[in-house]
Amino acid sequence: MRPDAIPHGSTDDLLPLHRQPGFLSFLLSRLAAVFAMQIQAVVVAWQVYAITRDPMSLAYVGLAQFLPMVLLLLPAGDLVDRFPRKRILQLSWAVQGLCSALLLVLSVAAGGDVTLYYAVLALFGCARAFTGPTLQSLLPNIVPRAQLAQAIALNSSIMKIAVIGGPLLGGILYAAGGSLAYAVCLGGFVAALALLVPVPIRHALQSGPLEATAWRRFTAGIGYIRHQPIILGAISLDLFAVLLGGVVALLPIYAQEVLHVGPEGLGALRSAIAVGALLMGLYLGVRGIRRHAGAVMFASVAVFGVANLVFALSTLFWLSLAAMLVAGAADMISVYVRMTLIQLATPDEMRGRVNAVNMLFIGSSNELGEFRAGSMAAWVGVVPAAVIGGLGTLAVVGAWLRVFAPLRRVDRFDEAAMEPPRS
């Protein structure tokens, strides 16, 4: 049994999800941390662009966080499988809180050099490398396996409250002063640490033998995914769709120069994505996806691409909000299918490393997607960059339908969960 696990009885397994020991406290701790991250994302992007007035500066905001994640995610996954997961999560949130405090100091100093902002964001990216795989691996240790799919949908939905409210609150706080916004972020990470303390680890399983060398341990997750074509297809589909089609990095430019709205409008655009995801997540938490899971995932990614195309060409604020709403709902379906496939098909002793690879893919799509969007906007213009991205997403869907036919044919989640690794 893992070193952070405690014995659990079968009585707990019969409890409804909301009464599982520590589950609500875990959700609230994540909610506080995600609130802080979302507020900070809006404030940093707006503040850096206000200082530089250069689209490339937004690309560097993403790159500063992505590069440390690339370097640290695989070692982080190994540590998550070898040491107490809750303790790792506490340390990573503490470092993120430190980053908020440093950004607060920079904001108070009111300097015009953005290099220090990039340095703090690099440290923030280091902490996120540990946060991602730990969070994904910790949830199956808190709830029984039979309730895992429901917990994933509910957890994703509840987090969207922060993704909705965070950008809106971030825009309002930034209008009142960047220093206040960073102080609120710091308070969010402190609250997350406090709420995580009483969460028990009750469903960790016996660990298998570890690989002899560090390199083999680091790459075990890659090897596992490589031999699972359904999981590989789901992860890579999400990666390239968001890498090419994501428009989040362009929102500050669209808000100011295309839609002519202020920080509040920027927050509303970011929140619209989360509103769509929240509504879809609540639906999935009640109904779920019981049939044609693979086909539904492909359809959702195609809808994501079309919605981003509509946003790219829109000059009407209400139409842009609607497009972001649909994009968020479609993305939630893709996330739900991908995460359920990964969690059900991965043994507990490998969850940290497999989830680290998954987070590497997700981090690549988000952070490199921001760099792609920002750099392309600097070269060809913001609207052409967004249009090219949306068309790229649709092209990826067409290609993946042919390359990953096993994913397209997945009907029920259990089919992927019971599939043995292929050599």
CSV table of C-alpha atoms in Angstrom, one decimal:
chain,number,residue,atom,x,y,z
A,1,MET,CA,0.0,0.0,0.0
A,2,ARG,CA,1.2,3.5,-0.8
A,3,PRO,CA,2.9,5.4,2.1
A,4,ASP,CA,0.1,8.0,2.2
A,5,ALA,CA,-2.7,5.5,2.4
A,6,ILE,CA,-4.7,4.5,5.4
A,7,PRO,CA,-6.9,1.4,5.7
A,8,HIS,CA,-10.5,1.8,4.5
A,9,GLY,CA,-13.5,-0.4,5.0
A,10,SER,CA,-16.2,-1.5,2.6
A,11,THR,CA,-18.7,0.6,4.4
A,12,ASP,CA,-17.2,3.8,2.9
A,13,ASP,CA,-17.5,2.4,-0.6
A,14,LEU,CA,-21.3,2.3,-0.2
A,15,LEU,CA,-21.6,6.0,0.7
A,16,PRO,CA,-22.8,8.4,-2.0
A,17,LEU,CA,-20.1,10.4,-3.6
A,18,HIS,CA,-20.7,13.7,-1.7
A,19,ARG,CA,-20.4,11.8,1.6
A,20,GLN,CA,-17.1,10.1,0.8
A,21,PRO,CA,-14.6,11.1,3.5
A,22,GLY,CA,-12.6,14.1,2.3
A,23,PHE,CA,-14.1,14.4,-1.1
A,24,LEU,CA,-15.9,17.7,-0.5
A,25,SER,CA,-12.9,19.2,1.2
A,26,PHE,CA,-10.7,18.1,-1.7
A,27,LEU,CA,-13.1,19.8,-4.2
A,28,LEU,CA,-13.1,23.0,-2.1
A,29,SER,CA,-9.3,23.1,-1.9
A,30,ARG,CA,-9.0,22.6,-5.7
A,31,LEU,CA,-11.7,25.3,-6.2
A,32,ALA,CA,-9.7,27.8,-4.1
A,33,ALA,CA,-6.4,27.0,-6.0
A,34,VAL,CA,-8.0,27.2,-9.5
A,35,PHE,CA,-9.7,30.5,-8.5
A,36,ALA,CA,-6.3,31.9,-7.7
A,37,MET,CA,-4.7,30.6,-10.9
A,38,GLN,CA,-7.5,31.9,-13.1
A,39,ILE,CA,-7.4,35.4,-11.6
A,40,GLN,CA,-3.7,35.4,-12.0
A,41,ALA,CA,-3.8,34.3,-15.6
A,42,VAL,CA,-6.1,37.2,-16.6
A,43,VAL,CA,-4.1,39.8,-14.6
A,44,VAL,CA,-0.7,38.7,-15.8
A,45,ALA,CA,-1.7,38.6,-19.5
A,46,TRP,CA,-3.4,42.0,-19.3
A,47,GLN,CA,-0.6,43.6,-17.3
A,48,VAL,CA,2.2,42.3,-19.6
A,49,TYR,CA,0.4,43.4,-22.7
A,50,ALA,CA,-0.3,46.8,-21.2
A,51,ILE,CA,3.4,47.3,-20.5
A,52,THR,CA,4.6,46.1,-23.9
A,53,ARG,CA,1.7,46.5,-26.4
A,54,ASP,CA,3.3,43.6,-28.3
A,55,PRO,CA,1.5,40.4,-29.2
A,56,MET,CA,4.7,38.5,-28.8
A,57,SER,CA,4.8,39.3,-25.1
A,58,LEU,CA,1.7,37.1,-24.7
A,59,ALA,CA,3.5,34.3,-26.5
A,60,TYR,CA,6.4,34.6,-24.0
A,61,VAL,CA,3.9,34.5,-21.1
A,62,GLY,CA,2.9,31.0,-22.3
A,63,LEU,CA,6.4,29.9,-23.1
A,64,ALA,CA,7.8,31.0,-19.7
A,65,GLN,CA,5.4,28.6,-18.0
A,66,PHE,CA,5.6,25.8,-20.6
A,67,LEU,CA,9.4,25.2,-20.7
A,68,PRO,CA,9.8,24.3,-17.0
A,69,MET,CA,6.8,21.9,-17.3
A,70,VAL,CA,8.5,20.1,-20.2
A,71,LEU,CA,11.7,19.6,-18.2
A,72,LEU,CA,10.0,18.6,-14.9
A,73,LEU,CA,6.8,16.7,-15.7
A,74,LEU,CA,8.3,13.2,-16.2
A,75,PRO,CA,10.5,13.4,-13.0
A,76,ALA,CA,7.4,14.8,-11.2
A,77,GLY,CA,5.3,11.8,-12.3
A,78,ASP,CA,8.0,9.5,-10.9
A,79,LEU,CA,7.9,11.3,-7.6
A,80,VAL,CA,4.1,11.2,-7.5
A,81,ASP,CA,4.3,7.4,-7.7
A,82,ARG,CA,7.0,7.1,-5.0
A,83,PHE,CA,6.1,9.7,-2.3
A,84,PRO,CA,3.0,10.9,-0.5
A,85,ARG,CA,0.8,12.6,-3.1
A,86,LYS,CA,-1.0,14.9,-0.7
A,87,ARG,CA,2.4,16.2,0.6
A,88,ILE,CA,3.6,16.9,-3.0
A,89,LEU,CA,0.4,18.8,-3.8
A,90,GLN,CA,0.8,20.9,-0.6
A,91,LEU,CA,4.4,21.8,-1.6
A,92,SER,CA,3.5,22.7,-5.1
A,93,TRP,CA,0.6,25.0,-4.0
A,94,ALA,CA,2.9,26.6,-1.5
A,95,VAL,CA,5.3,27.5,-4.3
A,96,GLN,CA,2.5,28.9,-6.4
A,97,GLY,CA,1.4,31.0,-3.5
A,98,LEU,CA,5.0,32.3,-3.3
A,99,CYS,CA,4.7,33.3,-7.0
A,100,SER,CA,1.6,35.3,-6.4
A,101,ALA,CA,3.4,37.1,-3.6
A,102,LEU,CA,6.3,37.9,-5.9
A,103,LEU,CA,3.9,39.2,-8.6
A,104,LEU,CA,2.3,41.3,-5.9
A,105,VAL,CA,5.8,42.9,-5.1
A,106,LEU,CA,6.4,43.5,-8.8
A,107,SER,CA,3.0,45.1,-9.2
A,108,VAL,CA,3.6,47.4,-6.3
A,109,ALA,CA,7.0,48.4,-7.7
A,110,ALA,CA,5.2,49.3,-10.9
A,111,GLY,CA,8.3,48.7,-13.1
A,112,GLY,CA,8.3,48.6,-16.9
A,113,ASP,CA,10.6,45.5,-17.2
A,114,VAL,CA,8.6,42.4,-18.0
A,115,THR,CA,11.6,40.1,-17.7
A,116,LEU,CA,11.0,39.7,-13.9
A,117,TYR,CA,7.4,38.7,-14.7
A,118,TYR,CA,8.6,36.0,-17.0
A,119,ALA,CA,11.0,34.7,-14.3
A,120,VAL,CA,8.2,34.4,-11.8
A,121,LEU,CA,6.0,32.7,-14.3
A,122,ALA,CA,8.9,30.2,-15.0
A,123,LEU,CA,8.9,29.3,-11.3
A,124,PHE,CA,5.1,29.0,-11.4
A,125,GLY,CA,5.5,26.6,-14.3
A,126,CYS,CA,7.9,24.5,-12.2
A,127,ALA,CA,5.2,24.2,-9.5
A,128,ARG,CA,2.5,23.4,-12.0
A,129,ALA,CA,4.6,20.4,-13.3
A,130,PHE,CA,4.0,18.8,-9.9
A,131,THR,CA,0.4,20.0,-9.4
A,132,GLY,CA,-1.1,18.5,-12.5
A,133,PRO,CA,-0.1,14.8,-12.2
A,134,THR,CA,-0.6,14.9,-8.4
A,135,LEU,CA,-4.2,16.1,-8.7
A,136,GLN,CA,-5.1,13.6,-11.4
A,137,SER,CA,-3.5,10.8,-9.4
A,138,LEU,CA,-5.0,11.8,-6.1
A,139,LEU,CA,-8.7,11.7,-7.0
A,140,PRO,CA,-8.8,7.9,-7.5
A,141,ASN,CA,-7.2,7.6,-4.1
A,142,ILE,CA,-10.0,9.5,-2.5
A,143,VAL,CA,-13.1,8.0,-4.0
A,144,PRO,CA,-13.9,4.3,-4.8
A,145,ARG,CA,-13.3,3.1,-8.4
A,146,ALA,CA,-17.1,2.5,-9.0
A,147,GLN,CA,-17.7,6.3,-8.4
A,148,LEU,CA,-14.6,7.5,-10.3
A,149,ALA,CA,-16.3,8.5,-13.6
A,150,GLN,CA,-19.0,10.4,-11.7
A,151,ALA,CA,-16.3,12.1,-9.6
A,152,ILE,CA,-14.3,13.1,-12.7
A,153,ALA,CA,-17.4,14.8,-14.2
A,154,LEU,CA,-18.4,16.5,-10.9
A,155,ASN,CA,-14.8,17.6,-10.2
A,156,SER,CA,-14.4,19.0,-13.7
A,157,SER,CA,-17.8,20.8,-13.4
A,158,ILE,CA,-17.1,22.3,-10.0
A,159,MET,CA,-13.7,23.6,-11.1
A,160,LYS,CA,-15.5,25.5,-13.9
A,161,ILE,CA,-17.0,27.7,-11.2
A,162,ALA,CA,-13.5,29.0,-10.6
A,163,VAL,CA,-12.8,29.2,-14.3
A,164,ILE,CA,-16.0,31.2,-14.8
A,165,GLY,CA,-15.7,33.4,-11.7
A,166,GLY,CA,-11.9,33.7,-11.7
A,167,PRO,CA,-11.5,35.6,-15.0
A,168,LEU,CA,-14.5,37.9,-14.2
A,169,LEU,CA,-13.2,38.6,-10.8
A,170,GLY,CA,-9.7,39.0,-12.2
A,171,GLY,CA,-10.9,41.7,-14.6
A,172,ILE,CA,-12.7,43.5,-11.9
A,173,LEU,CA,-9.8,43.3,-9.5
A,174,TYR,CA,-7.3,44.5,-12.2
A,175,ALA,CA,-9.5,47.5,-12.9
A,176,ALA,CA,-9.2,48.3,-9.1
A,177,GLY,CA,-5.4,47.6,-9.2
A,178,GLY,CA,-3.1,44.7,-10.0
A,179,SER,CA,-1.7,44.5,-6.5
A,180,LEU,CA,-5.2,43.7,-5.0
A,181,ALA,CA,-5.6,40.9,-7.6
A,182,TYR,CA,-2.4,39.2,-6.7
A,183,ALA,CA,-3.2,39.5,-3.0
A,184,VAL,CA,-6.4,37.7,-3.6
A,185,CYS,CA,-4.5,35.0,-5.5
A,186,LEU,CA,-2.2,34.5,-2.5
A,187,GLY,CA,-5.2,34.1,-0.2
A,188,GLY,CA,-6.6,31.5,-2.6
A,189,PHE,CA,-3.5,29.3,-2.4
A,190,VAL,CA,-3.4,29.7,1.5
A,191,ALA,CA,-7.1,28.5,1.6
A,192,ALA,CA,-6.3,25.6,-0.7
A,193,LEU,CA,-3.5,24.4,1.6
A,194,ALA,CA,-5.7,24.6,4.7
A,195,LEU,CA,-8.6,22.7,3.1
A,196,LEU,CA,-6.4,19.9,1.9
A,197,VAL,CA,-5.1,19.1,5.4
A,198,PRO,CA,-8.1,16.9,6.5
A,199,VAL,CA,-8.4,15.0,3.3
A,200,PRO,CA,-7.7,11.2,3.9
A,201,ILE,CA,-6.1,8.9,1.3
A,202,ARG,CA,-8.3,5.8,1.5
A,203,HIS,CA,-8.2,4.1,-1.9
A,204,ALA,CA,-4.5,3.7,-2.8
A,205,LEU,CA,-3.6,0.2,-3.9
A,206,GLN,CA,-0.5,-1.9,-3.4
A,207,SER,CA,2.4,-0.6,-5.4
A,208,GLY,CA,4.3,-2.9,-7.8
A,209,PRO,CA,8.1,-3.1,-8.1
A,210,LEU,CA,9.7,0.1,-9.5
A,211,GLU,CA,12.0,0.1,-12.5
A,212,ALA,CA,15.7,-0.1,-11.6
A,213,THR,CA,16.9,3.1,-13.2
A,214,ALA,CA,15.5,6.7,-13.0
A,215,TRP,CA,15.3,6.9,-16.8
A,216,ARG,CA,13.2,3.8,-17.0
A,217,ARG,CA,10.9,5.1,-14.2
A,218,PHE,CA,10.5,8.5,-15.9
A,219,THR,CA,9.7,6.9,-19.3
A,220,ALA,CA,7.4,4.1,-18.0
A,221,GLY,CA,4.3,6.3,-18.5
A,222,ILE,CA,5.3,7.0,-22.2
A,223,GLY,CA,5.8,3.3,-22.8
A,224,TYR,CA,2.4,2.4,-21.3
A,225,ILE,CA,0.5,5.0,-23.3
A,226,ARG,CA,2.4,4.1,-26.5
A,227,HIS,CA,1.0,0.5,-26.2
A,228,GLN,CA,-2.5,1.8,-25.6
A,229,PRO,CA,-3.7,3.1,-29.0
A,230,ILE,CA,-7.0,4.3,-27.7
A,231,ILE,CA,-5.5,6.4,-25.0
A,232,LEU,CA,-2.7,7.6,-27.3
A,233,GLY,CA,-5.3,8.7,-29.8
A,234,ALA,CA,-7.4,10.5,-27.3
A,235,ILE,CA,-4.5,12.4,-25.7
A,236,SER,CA,-2.9,13.4,-29.1
A,237,LEU,CA,-6.2,14.4,-30.6
A,238,ASP,CA,-6.7,16.9,-27.7
A,239,LEU,CA,-3.1,18.1,-28.0
A,240,PHE,CA,-3.1,19.0,-31.6
A,241,ALA,CA,-6.7,20.3,-31.7
A,242,VAL,CA,-6.0,22.8,-28.9
A,243,LEU,CA,-2.4,23.5,-30.1
A,244,LEU,CA,-3.8,24.7,-33.4
A,245,GLY,CA,-7.2,25.9,-32.6
A,246,GLY,CA,-7.0,27.6,-29.2
A,247,VAL,CA,-7.6,31.3,-29.1
A,248,VAL,CA,-7.2,32.0,-25.4
A,249,ALA,CA,-3.9,33.8,-25.8
A,250,LEU,CA,-5.5,36.1,-28.4
A,251,LEU,CA,-8.4,37.2,-26.1
A,252,PRO,CA,-6.6,40.4,-24.8
A,253,ILE,CA,-6.0,41.5,-28.3
A,254,TYR,CA,-9.6,40.7,-29.5
A,255,ALA,CA,-11.0,42.4,-26.4
A,256,GLN,CA,-9.1,45.6,-27.0
A,257,GLU,CA,-8.7,45.9,-30.8
A,258,VAL,CA,-11.5,43.8,-32.4
A,259,LEU,CA,-14.4,43.8,-29.9
A,260,HIS,CA,-13.4,47.1,-28.2
A,261,VAL,CA,-14.2,46.0,-24.6
A,262,GLY,CA,-12.1,46.5,-21.4
A,263,PRO,CA,-10.8,44.2,-18.8
A,264,GLU,CA,-14.3,43.2,-17.8
A,265,GLY,CA,-15.1,42.1,-21.3
A,266,LEU,CA,-11.9,40.1,-21.4
A,267,GLY,CA,-12.9,38.4,-18.2
A,268,ALA,CA,-16.4,37.7,-19.7
A,269,LEU,CA,-14.9,36.1,-22.8
A,270,ARG,CA,-12.7,33.8,-20.7
A,271,SER,CA,-15.6,33.0,-18.5
A,272,ALA,CA,-17.9,32.1,-21.4
A,273,ILE,CA,-15.6,29.2,-22.2
A,274,ALA,CA,-16.0,27.9,-18.6
A,275,VAL,CA,-19.8,28.5,-18.6
A,276,GLY,CA,-20.2,26.2,-21.5
A,277,ALA,CA,-17.9,23.6,-19.9
A,278,LEU,CA,-19.7,23.9,-16.6
A,279,LEU,CA,-23.2,23.3,-18.1
A,280,MET,CA,-21.9,20.4,-20.1
A,281,GLY,CA,-20.0,19.0,-17.1
A,282,LEU,CA,-23.2,19.1,-15.0
A,283,TYR,CA,-25.1,17.2,-17.7
A,284,LEU,CA,-22.3,14.6,-17.9
A,285,GLY,CA,-22.3,14.2,-14.2
A,286,VAL,CA,-26.0,13.3,-14.3
A,287,ARG,CA,-26.3,11.4,-17.6
A,288,GLY,CA,-22.7,10.6,-18.6
A,289,ILE,CA,-21.7,9.1,-21.9
A,290,ARG,CA,-22.8,5.4,-22.1
A,291,ARG,CA,-22.5,4.6,-25.8
A,292,HIS,CA,-20.4,5.7,-28.8
A,293,ALA,CA,-17.7,7.4,-26.6
A,294,GLY,CA,-15.1,7.5,-29.3
A,295,ALA,CA,-17.4,9.0,-32.0
A,296,VAL,CA,-18.7,11.5,-29.5
A,297,MET,CA,-15.2,12.6,-28.7
A,298,PHE,CA,-14.4,13.2,-32.4
A,299,ALA,CA,-17.6,15.1,-32.9
A,300,SER,CA,-16.9,17.3,-29.9
A,301,VAL,CA,-13.4,18.3,-31.1
A,302,ALA,CA,-14.9,19.1,-34.6
A,303,VAL,CA,-17.5,21.4,-32.9
A,304,PHE,CA,-14.6,23.0,-30.9
A,305,GLY,CA,-12.9,23.9,-34.2
A,306,VAL,CA,-16.0,25.3,-35.8
A,307,ALA,CA,-16.8,27.4,-32.7
A,308,ASN,CA,-13.3,28.9,-32.7
A,309,LEU,CA,-13.7,29.7,-36.4
A,310,VAL,CA,-16.9,31.6,-35.6
A,311,PHE,CA,-15.1,33.5,-32.9
A,312,ALA,CA,-12.2,34.3,-35.2
A,313,LEU,CA,-14.5,36.0,-37.7
A,314,SER,CA,-16.9,37.7,-35.3
A,315,THR,CA,-16.9,41.4,-34.6
A,316,LEU,CA,-20.0,41.2,-32.4
A,317,PHE,CA,-19.4,40.8,-28.7
A,318,TRP,CA,-22.5,38.7,-28.1
A,319,LEU,CA,-21.6,36.3,-31.0
A,320,SER,CA,-18.1,36.0,-29.7
A,321,LEU,CA,-19.4,35.1,-26.2
A,322,ALA,CA,-21.7,32.5,-27.7
A,323,ALA,CA,-18.9,30.9,-29.7
A,324,MET,CA,-16.7,30.7,-26.6
A,325,LEU,CA,-19.7,29.1,-24.8
A,326,VAL,CA,-20.0,26.4,-27.4
A,327,ALA,CA,-16.2,25.8,-27.5
A,328,GLY,CA,-16.1,25.3,-23.8
A,329,ALA,CA,-19.0,22.8,-23.9
A,330,ALA,CA,-17.3,20.8,-26.7
A,331,ASP,CA,-14.0,20.8,-24.9
A,332,MET,CA,-15.6,19.5,-21.7
A,333,ILE,CA,-16.8,16.4,-23.6
A,334,SER,CA,-13.3,15.8,-24.9
A,335,VAL,CA,-11.8,16.2,-21.4
A,336,TYR,CA,-14.4,13.9,-19.9
A,337,VAL,CA,-13.8,11.1,-22.4
A,338,ARG,CA,-10.0,11.4,-22.2
A,339,MET,CA,-9.8,11.5,-18.4
A,340,THR,CA,-12.2,8.6,-17.9
A,341,LEU,CA,-10.2,6.5,-20.4
A,342,ILE,CA,-6.9,7.2,-18.7
A,343,GLN,CA,-8.1,6.7,-15.1
A,344,LEU,CA,-9.9,3.5,-15.7
A,345,ALA,CA,-7.1,1.9,-17.8
A,346,THR,CA,-4.2,2.9,-15.6
A,347,PRO,CA,-3.0,0.9,-12.6
A,348,ASP,CA,-2.6,3.0,-9.4
A,349,GLU,CA,1.1,2.5,-9.1
A,350,MET,CA,1.6,4.1,-12.6
A,351,ARG,CA,-1.0,6.9,-12.3
A,352,GLY,CA,1.6,9.6,-11.5
A,353,ARG,CA,3.8,8.8,-14.5
A,354,VAL,CA,0.9,8.3,-16.9
A,355,ASN,CA,-0.8,11.4,-15.8
A,356,ALA,CA,2.5,13.3,-16.1
A,357,VAL,CA,2.6,12.3,-19.7
A,358,ASN,CA,-1.0,13.4,-20.1
A,359,MET,CA,-0.2,16.7,-18.5
A,360,LEU,CA,2.8,17.1,-20.7
A,361,PHE,CA,0.5,16.8,-23.7
A,362,ILE,CA,-2.1,19.1,-22.2
A,363,GLY,CA,0.6,21.6,-21.2
A,364,SER,CA,2.0,21.4,-24.7
A,365,SER,CA,-1.4,22.1,-26.2
A,366,ASN,CA,-2.2,25.0,-23.9
A,367,GLU,CA,1.2,26.8,-23.5
A,368,LEU,CA,2.6,26.1,-26.9
A,369,GLY,CA,-0.9,26.9,-28.3
A,370,GLU,CA,-0.6,30.3,-26.7
A,371,PHE,CA,2.9,30.7,-28.2
A,372,ARG,CA,1.6,29.6,-31.6
A,373,ALA,CA,-1.3,32.0,-31.5
A,374,GLY,CA,0.7,35.0,-30.2
A,375,SER,CA,3.6,34.5,-32.6
A,376,MET,CA,1.3,33.9,-35.6
A,377,ALA,CA,-0.7,37.0,-34.7
A,378,ALA,CA,2.5,39.0,-34.7
A,379,TRP,CA,3.4,37.7,-38.2
A,380,VAL,CA,0.1,37.6,-40.1
A,381,GLY,CA,-2.4,39.4,-37.9
A,382,VAL,CA,-4.8,38.4,-35.1
A,383,VAL,CA,-7.8,37.4,-37.2
A,384,PRO,CA,-5.9,35.3,-39.8
A,385,ALA,CA,-4.0,33.6,-37.0
A,386,ALA,CA,-7.3,32.6,-35.3
A,387,VAL,CA,-8.9,31.4,-38.6
A,388,ILE,CA,-5.8,29.3,-39.5
A,389,GLY,CA,-6.0,27.7,-36.1
A,390,GLY,CA,-9.7,26.8,-36.4
A,391,LEU,CA,-9.1,25.2,-39.8
A,392,GLY,CA,-6.1,23.3,-38.4
A,393,THR,CA,-8.3,21.8,-35.7
A,394,LEU,CA,-10.8,20.4,-38.3
A,395,ALA,CA,-7.9,19.0,-40.4
A,396,VAL,CA,-6.6,17.2,-37.3
A,397,VAL,CA,-10.0,15.6,-36.7
A,398,GLY,CA,-10.1,14.3,-40.2
A,399,ALA,CA,-6.6,12.9,-40.0
A,400,TRP,CA,-7.1,11.2,-36.6
A,401,LEU,CA,-10.4,9.6,-37.8
A,402,ARG,CA,-8.2,7.5,-40.1
A,403,VAL,CA,-5.1,7.1,-38.1
A,404,PHE,CA,-6.8,6.1,-34.8
A,405,ALA,CA,-9.7,4.0,-35.9
A,406,PRO,CA,-9.7,2.0,-32.6
A,407,LEU,CA,-10.6,5.2,-30.8
A,408,ARG,CA,-13.4,6.0,-33.2
A,409,ARG,CA,-14.8,2.6,-32.6
A,410,VAL,CA,-14.9,2.8,-28.8
A,411,ASP,CA,-18.5,2.3,-27.6
A,412,ARG,CA,-18.4,1.9,-23.8
A,413,PHE,CA,-15.6,3.0,-21.5
A,414,ASP,CA,-15.2,-0.5,-20.2
A,415,GLU,CA,-13.9,-1.6,-23.6
A,416,ALA,CA,-10.9,0.6,-23.3
A,417,ALA,CA,-10.5,-0.1,-19.5
A,418,MET,CA,-10.2,-3.9,-20.1
A,419,GLU,CA,-7.9,-3.7,-23.1
A,420,PRO,CA,-4.5,-5.2,-22.3
A,421,PRO,CA,-1.4,-3.3,-23.3
A,422,ARG,CA,-0.1,-4.0,-26.8
A,423,SER,CA,3.5,-4.7,-27.5
